[in-house]
């Protein structure tokens, strides 16, 4: 009886050890999640079809402004771009009836993508109805992004936020 019990305990301990050796550690799971996120972000950049959601704005004066509502966006596609971002700063030639934000639709031109070690730089120029906008995205592989917007009629401004894939309803 004693030998059967010891053999049974020995087999259970070996089985338990082999199962625990196959489980992934928290560090390995975290690395897998980060790698998956990096691949998703890289695919968005390669497709040149993503949505930038602004969370913070920093005008040329340098005062950081938290954006409370998640309604400020820039939908970037290789064939059309739609933008609705707030503007804080100096306007040089802005119409009286404008709402003050940066709003435009147009086709991006001169799209350039530069991959670096920890991020990707995407540059594009978009012609709106009354202005030309130079866009500079600094996209990090965790999804966080900085967008700098320069135009002829306004001072430069940068936004911090995230990028993500457009929702299915937005694709149609």
mmCIF file of C-alpha atoms in Angstrom:
data_model
loop_
_atom_site.group_PDB
_atom_site.id
_atom_site.type_symbol
_atom_site.label_atom_id
_atom_site.label_comp_id
_atom_site.label_asym_id
_atom_site.label_seq_id
_atom_site.Cartn_x
_atom_site.Cartn_y
_atom_site.Cartn_z
ATOM 1 C CA UNK A 1 0.000 0.000 0.000
ATOM 2 C CA UNK A 2 2.819 2.314 0.899
ATOM 3 C CA UNK A 3 4.583 1.719 -2.408
ATOM 4 C CA UNK A 4 1.408 2.340 -4.396
ATOM 5 C CA UNK A 5 0.887 5.611 -2.586
ATOM 6 C CA UNK A 6 4.466 6.729 -3.155
ATOM 7 C CA UNK A 7 4.302 5.763 -6.870
ATOM 8 C CA UNK A 8 1.007 7.648 -7.206
ATOM 9 C CA UNK A 9 2.451 10.751 -5.530
ATOM 10 C CA UNK A 10 5.524 10.541 -7.747
ATOM 11 C CA UNK A 11 3.397 10.346 -10.923
ATOM 12 C CA UNK A 12 1.177 13.230 -9.799
ATOM 13 C CA UNK A 13 4.209 15.402 -9.029
ATOM 14 C CA UNK A 14 5.739 14.662 -12.468
ATOM 15 C CA UNK A 15 2.431 15.397 -14.182
ATOM 16 C CA UNK A 16 2.026 18.643 -12.211
ATOM 17 C CA UNK A 17 5.599 19.712 -13.040
ATOM 18 C CA UNK A 18 5.147 19.064 -16.780
ATOM 19 C CA UNK A 19 1.874 21.052 -16.874
ATOM 20 C CA UNK A 20 3.379 24.000 -14.998
ATOM 21 C CA UNK A 21 6.434 23.969 -17.282
ATOM 22 C CA UNK A 22 4.171 24.384 -20.317
ATOM 23 C CA UNK A 23 2.275 27.382 -18.955
ATOM 24 C CA UNK A 24 3.506 30.767 -20.092
ATOM 25 C CA UNK A 25 4.745 33.280 -17.615
ATOM 26 C CA UNK A 26 3.152 36.682 -17.217
ATOM 27 C CA UNK A 27 6.159 38.230 -18.922
ATOM 28 C CA UNK A 28 5.770 35.975 -21.970
ATOM 29 C CA UNK A 29 2.042 36.713 -22.168
ATOM 30 C CA UNK A 30 2.733 40.457 -21.966
ATOM 31 C CA UNK A 31 5.335 40.203 -24.738
ATOM 32 C CA UNK A 32 2.852 38.314 -26.911
ATOM 33 C CA UNK A 33 0.182 40.993 -26.371
ATOM 34 C CA UNK A 34 2.696 43.753 -27.190
ATOM 35 C CA UNK A 35 3.825 41.937 -30.340
ATOM 36 C CA UNK A 36 0.213 41.462 -31.432
ATOM 37 C CA UNK A 37 -0.484 45.178 -30.872
ATOM 38 C CA UNK A 38 2.673 46.116 -32.816
ATOM 39 C CA UNK A 39 1.556 43.969 -35.742
ATOM 40 C CA UNK A 40 -1.924 45.535 -35.693
ATOM 41 C CA UNK A 41 -0.485 49.071 -35.694
ATOM 42 C CA UNK A 42 1.976 48.183 -38.470
ATOM 43 C CA UNK A 43 -0.894 46.779 -40.547
ATOM 44 C CA UNK A 44 -2.867 50.026 -40.047
ATOM 45 C CA UNK A 45 0.108 52.102 -41.179
ATOM 46 C CA UNK A 46 0.762 49.877 -44.185
ATOM 47 C CA UNK A 47 -2.889 50.032 -45.255
ATOM 48 C CA UNK A 48 -2.918 53.823 -44.728
ATOM 49 C CA UNK A 49 -6.438 53.511 -43.371
ATOM 50 C CA UNK A 50 -6.881 54.476 -39.715
ATOM 51 C CA UNK A 51 -8.645 56.864 -37.353
ATOM 52 C CA UNK A 52 -6.698 59.215 -35.100
ATOM 53 C CA UNK A 53 -8.562 60.187 -31.918
ATOM 54 C CA UNK A 54 -7.198 63.282 -30.179
ATOM 55 C CA UNK A 55 -7.007 63.291 -26.375
ATOM 56 C CA UNK A 56 -4.710 66.280 -25.716
ATOM 57 C CA UNK A 57 -3.821 69.412 -27.672
ATOM 58 C CA UNK A 58 -0.670 71.513 -27.419
ATOM 59 C CA UNK A 59 -0.738 74.797 -29.349
ATOM 60 C CA UNK A 60 2.389 76.698 -30.296
ATOM 61 C CA UNK A 61 2.317 78.553 -26.951
ATOM 62 C CA UNK A 62 2.978 75.261 -25.180
ATOM 63 C CA UNK A 63 -0.025 75.043 -22.825
ATOM 64 C CA UNK A 64 -1.320 71.451 -22.729
ATOM 65 C CA UNK A 65 -5.098 71.203 -23.053
ATOM 66 C CA UNK A 66 -6.992 68.040 -22.125
ATOM 67 C CA UNK A 67 -9.778 67.286 -24.595
ATOM 68 C CA UNK A 68 -12.768 66.042 -22.621
ATOM 69 C CA UNK A 69 -14.870 64.559 -25.379
ATOM 70 C CA UNK A 70 -13.863 61.737 -27.683
ATOM 71 C CA UNK A 71 -15.350 63.500 -30.678
ATOM 72 C CA UNK A 72 -12.152 64.976 -32.114
ATOM 73 C CA UNK A 73 -10.767 62.833 -34.907
ATOM 74 C CA UNK A 74 -8.893 62.606 -38.164
ATOM 75 C CA UNK A 75 -9.898 59.757 -40.475
ATOM 76 C CA UNK A 76 -6.909 59.045 -42.687
ATOM 77 C CA UNK A 77 -7.234 57.034 -45.891
ATOM 78 C CA UNK A 78 -4.944 57.062 -48.896
ATOM 79 C CA UNK A 79 -7.783 58.349 -51.099
ATOM 80 C CA UNK A 80 -9.551 60.757 -48.702
ATOM 81 C CA UNK A 81 -9.007 62.355 -45.316
ATOM 82 C CA UNK A 82 -11.628 63.879 -43.016
ATOM 83 C CA UNK A 83 -10.632 66.014 -40.050
ATOM 84 C CA UNK A 84 -12.529 67.580 -37.146
ATOM 85 C CA UNK A 85 -10.060 68.831 -34.528
ATOM 86 C CA UNK A 86 -10.244 71.807 -32.172
ATOM 87 C CA UNK A 87 -7.818 74.662 -32.659
ATOM 88 C CA UNK A 88 -6.182 76.758 -29.943
ATOM 89 C CA UNK A 89 -3.658 79.311 -31.016
ATOM 90 C CA UNK A 90 -3.056 82.088 -33.483
ATOM 91 C CA UNK A 91 -5.074 82.342 -36.672
ATOM 92 C CA UNK A 92 -3.626 84.514 -39.416
ATOM 93 C CA UNK A 93 -6.327 84.463 -42.050
ATOM 94 C CA UNK A 94 -9.461 82.803 -40.692
ATOM 95 C CA UNK A 95 -12.980 83.677 -41.890
ATOM 96 C CA UNK A 96 -15.507 85.364 -39.631
ATOM 97 C CA UNK A 97 -18.096 82.625 -39.926
ATOM 98 C CA UNK A 98 -15.739 79.750 -39.179
ATOM 99 C CA UNK A 99 -16.198 77.762 -35.981
ATOM 100 C CA UNK A 100 -12.516 77.984 -35.105
ATOM 101 C CA UNK A 101 -11.614 74.321 -35.413
ATOM 102 C CA UNK A 102 -9.559 72.535 -38.015
ATOM 103 C CA UNK A 103 -12.129 70.947 -40.300
ATOM 104 C CA UNK A 104 -11.362 69.754 -43.776
ATOM 105 C CA UNK A 105 -11.852 66.995 -46.294
ATOM 106 C CA UNK A 106 -9.422 66.244 -49.051
ATOM 107 C CA UNK A 107 -7.112 63.781 -50.712
ATOM 108 C CA UNK A 108 -3.712 63.377 -49.071
ATOM 109 C CA UNK A 109 -0.741 64.048 -51.308
ATOM 110 C CA UNK A 110 2.984 63.375 -50.941
ATOM 111 C CA UNK A 111 2.465 60.554 -48.434
ATOM 112 C CA UNK A 112 5.804 59.464 -46.980
ATOM 113 C CA UNK A 113 6.367 56.756 -44.380
ATOM 114 C CA UNK A 114 9.618 56.424 -42.439
ATOM 115 C CA UNK A 115 10.058 53.476 -40.082
ATOM 116 C CA UNK A 116 12.320 53.957 -37.090
ATOM 117 C CA UNK A 117 13.239 51.696 -34.185
ATOM 118 C CA UNK A 118 10.322 52.472 -31.839
ATOM 119 C CA UNK A 119 7.952 54.430 -34.060
ATOM 120 C CA UNK A 120 6.885 55.288 -37.572
ATOM 121 C CA UNK A 121 6.703 58.771 -39.065
ATOM 122 C CA UNK A 122 3.932 59.378 -41.605
ATOM 123 C CA UNK A 123 3.861 62.698 -43.467
ATOM 124 C CA UNK A 124 1.152 63.930 -45.803
ATOM 125 C CA UNK A 125 -0.219 67.157 -47.273
ATOM 126 C CA UNK A 126 -3.968 67.730 -47.619
ATOM 127 C CA UNK A 127 -5.602 70.563 -49.524
ATOM 128 C CA UNK A 128 -8.819 71.738 -47.888
ATOM 129 C CA UNK A 129 -11.278 74.260 -49.339
ATOM 130 C CA UNK A 130 -9.445 77.305 -48.002
ATOM 131 C CA UNK A 131 -6.101 76.060 -46.700
ATOM 132 C CA UNK A 132 -3.298 73.530 -47.123
ATOM 133 C CA UNK A 133 -2.523 71.297 -44.141
ATOM 134 C CA UNK A 134 0.769 69.508 -43.510
ATOM 135 C CA UNK A 135 0.219 66.462 -41.306
ATOM 136 C CA UNK A 136 3.018 64.727 -39.401
ATOM 137 C CA UNK A 137 2.096 61.566 -37.499
ATOM 138 C CA UNK A 138 4.540 60.019 -35.010
ATOM 139 C CA UNK A 139 3.002 56.604 -34.453
ATOM 140 C CA UNK A 140 4.359 54.397 -31.693
ATOM 141 C CA UNK A 141 3.823 50.649 -31.756
ATOM 142 C CA UNK A 142 1.549 50.660 -28.719
ATOM 143 C CA UNK A 143 -0.945 52.805 -30.653
ATOM 144 C CA UNK A 144 -0.169 56.153 -29.040
ATOM 145 C CA UNK A 145 0.311 58.860 -31.632
ATOM 146 C CA UNK A 146 1.328 62.489 -31.893
ATOM 147 C CA UNK A 147 -0.120 64.498 -34.772
ATOM 148 C CA UNK A 148 1.392 67.862 -35.724
ATOM 149 C CA UNK A 149 -0.685 70.072 -38.015
ATOM 150 C CA UNK A 150 0.771 73.066 -39.840
ATOM 151 C CA UNK A 151 -1.165 75.276 -42.216
ATOM 152 C CA UNK A 152 -0.837 78.563 -44.068
ATOM 153 C CA UNK A 153 -3.581 80.373 -42.138
ATOM 154 C CA UNK A 154 -2.947 79.174 -38.566
ATOM 155 C CA UNK A 155 -0.134 78.583 -36.142
ATOM 156 C CA UNK A 156 1.131 75.013 -35.714
ATOM 157 C CA UNK A 157 -0.522 72.748 -33.173
ATOM 158 C CA UNK A 158 0.081 69.180 -32.053
ATOM 159 C CA UNK A 159 -2.295 66.578 -30.690
ATOM 160 C CA UNK A 160 -1.666 63.483 -28.597
ATOM 161 C CA UNK A 161 -3.978 60.539 -28.985
ATOM 162 C CA UNK A 162 -4.342 57.026 -30.320
ATOM 163 C CA UNK A 163 -4.939 55.399 -33.680
ATOM 164 C CA UNK A 164 -7.194 52.477 -34.360
ATOM 165 C CA UNK A 165 -8.855 50.696 -37.251
ATOM 166 C CA UNK A 166 -11.987 52.330 -38.630
ATOM 167 C CA UNK A 167 -15.199 50.724 -37.514
ATOM 168 C CA UNK A 168 -17.196 48.709 -40.041
ATOM 169 C CA UNK A 169 -19.941 51.349 -40.216
ATOM 170 C CA UNK A 170 -17.313 53.974 -41.089
ATOM 171 C CA UNK A 171 -15.910 51.897 -43.938
ATOM 172 C CA UNK A 172 -19.155 52.021 -45.920
#
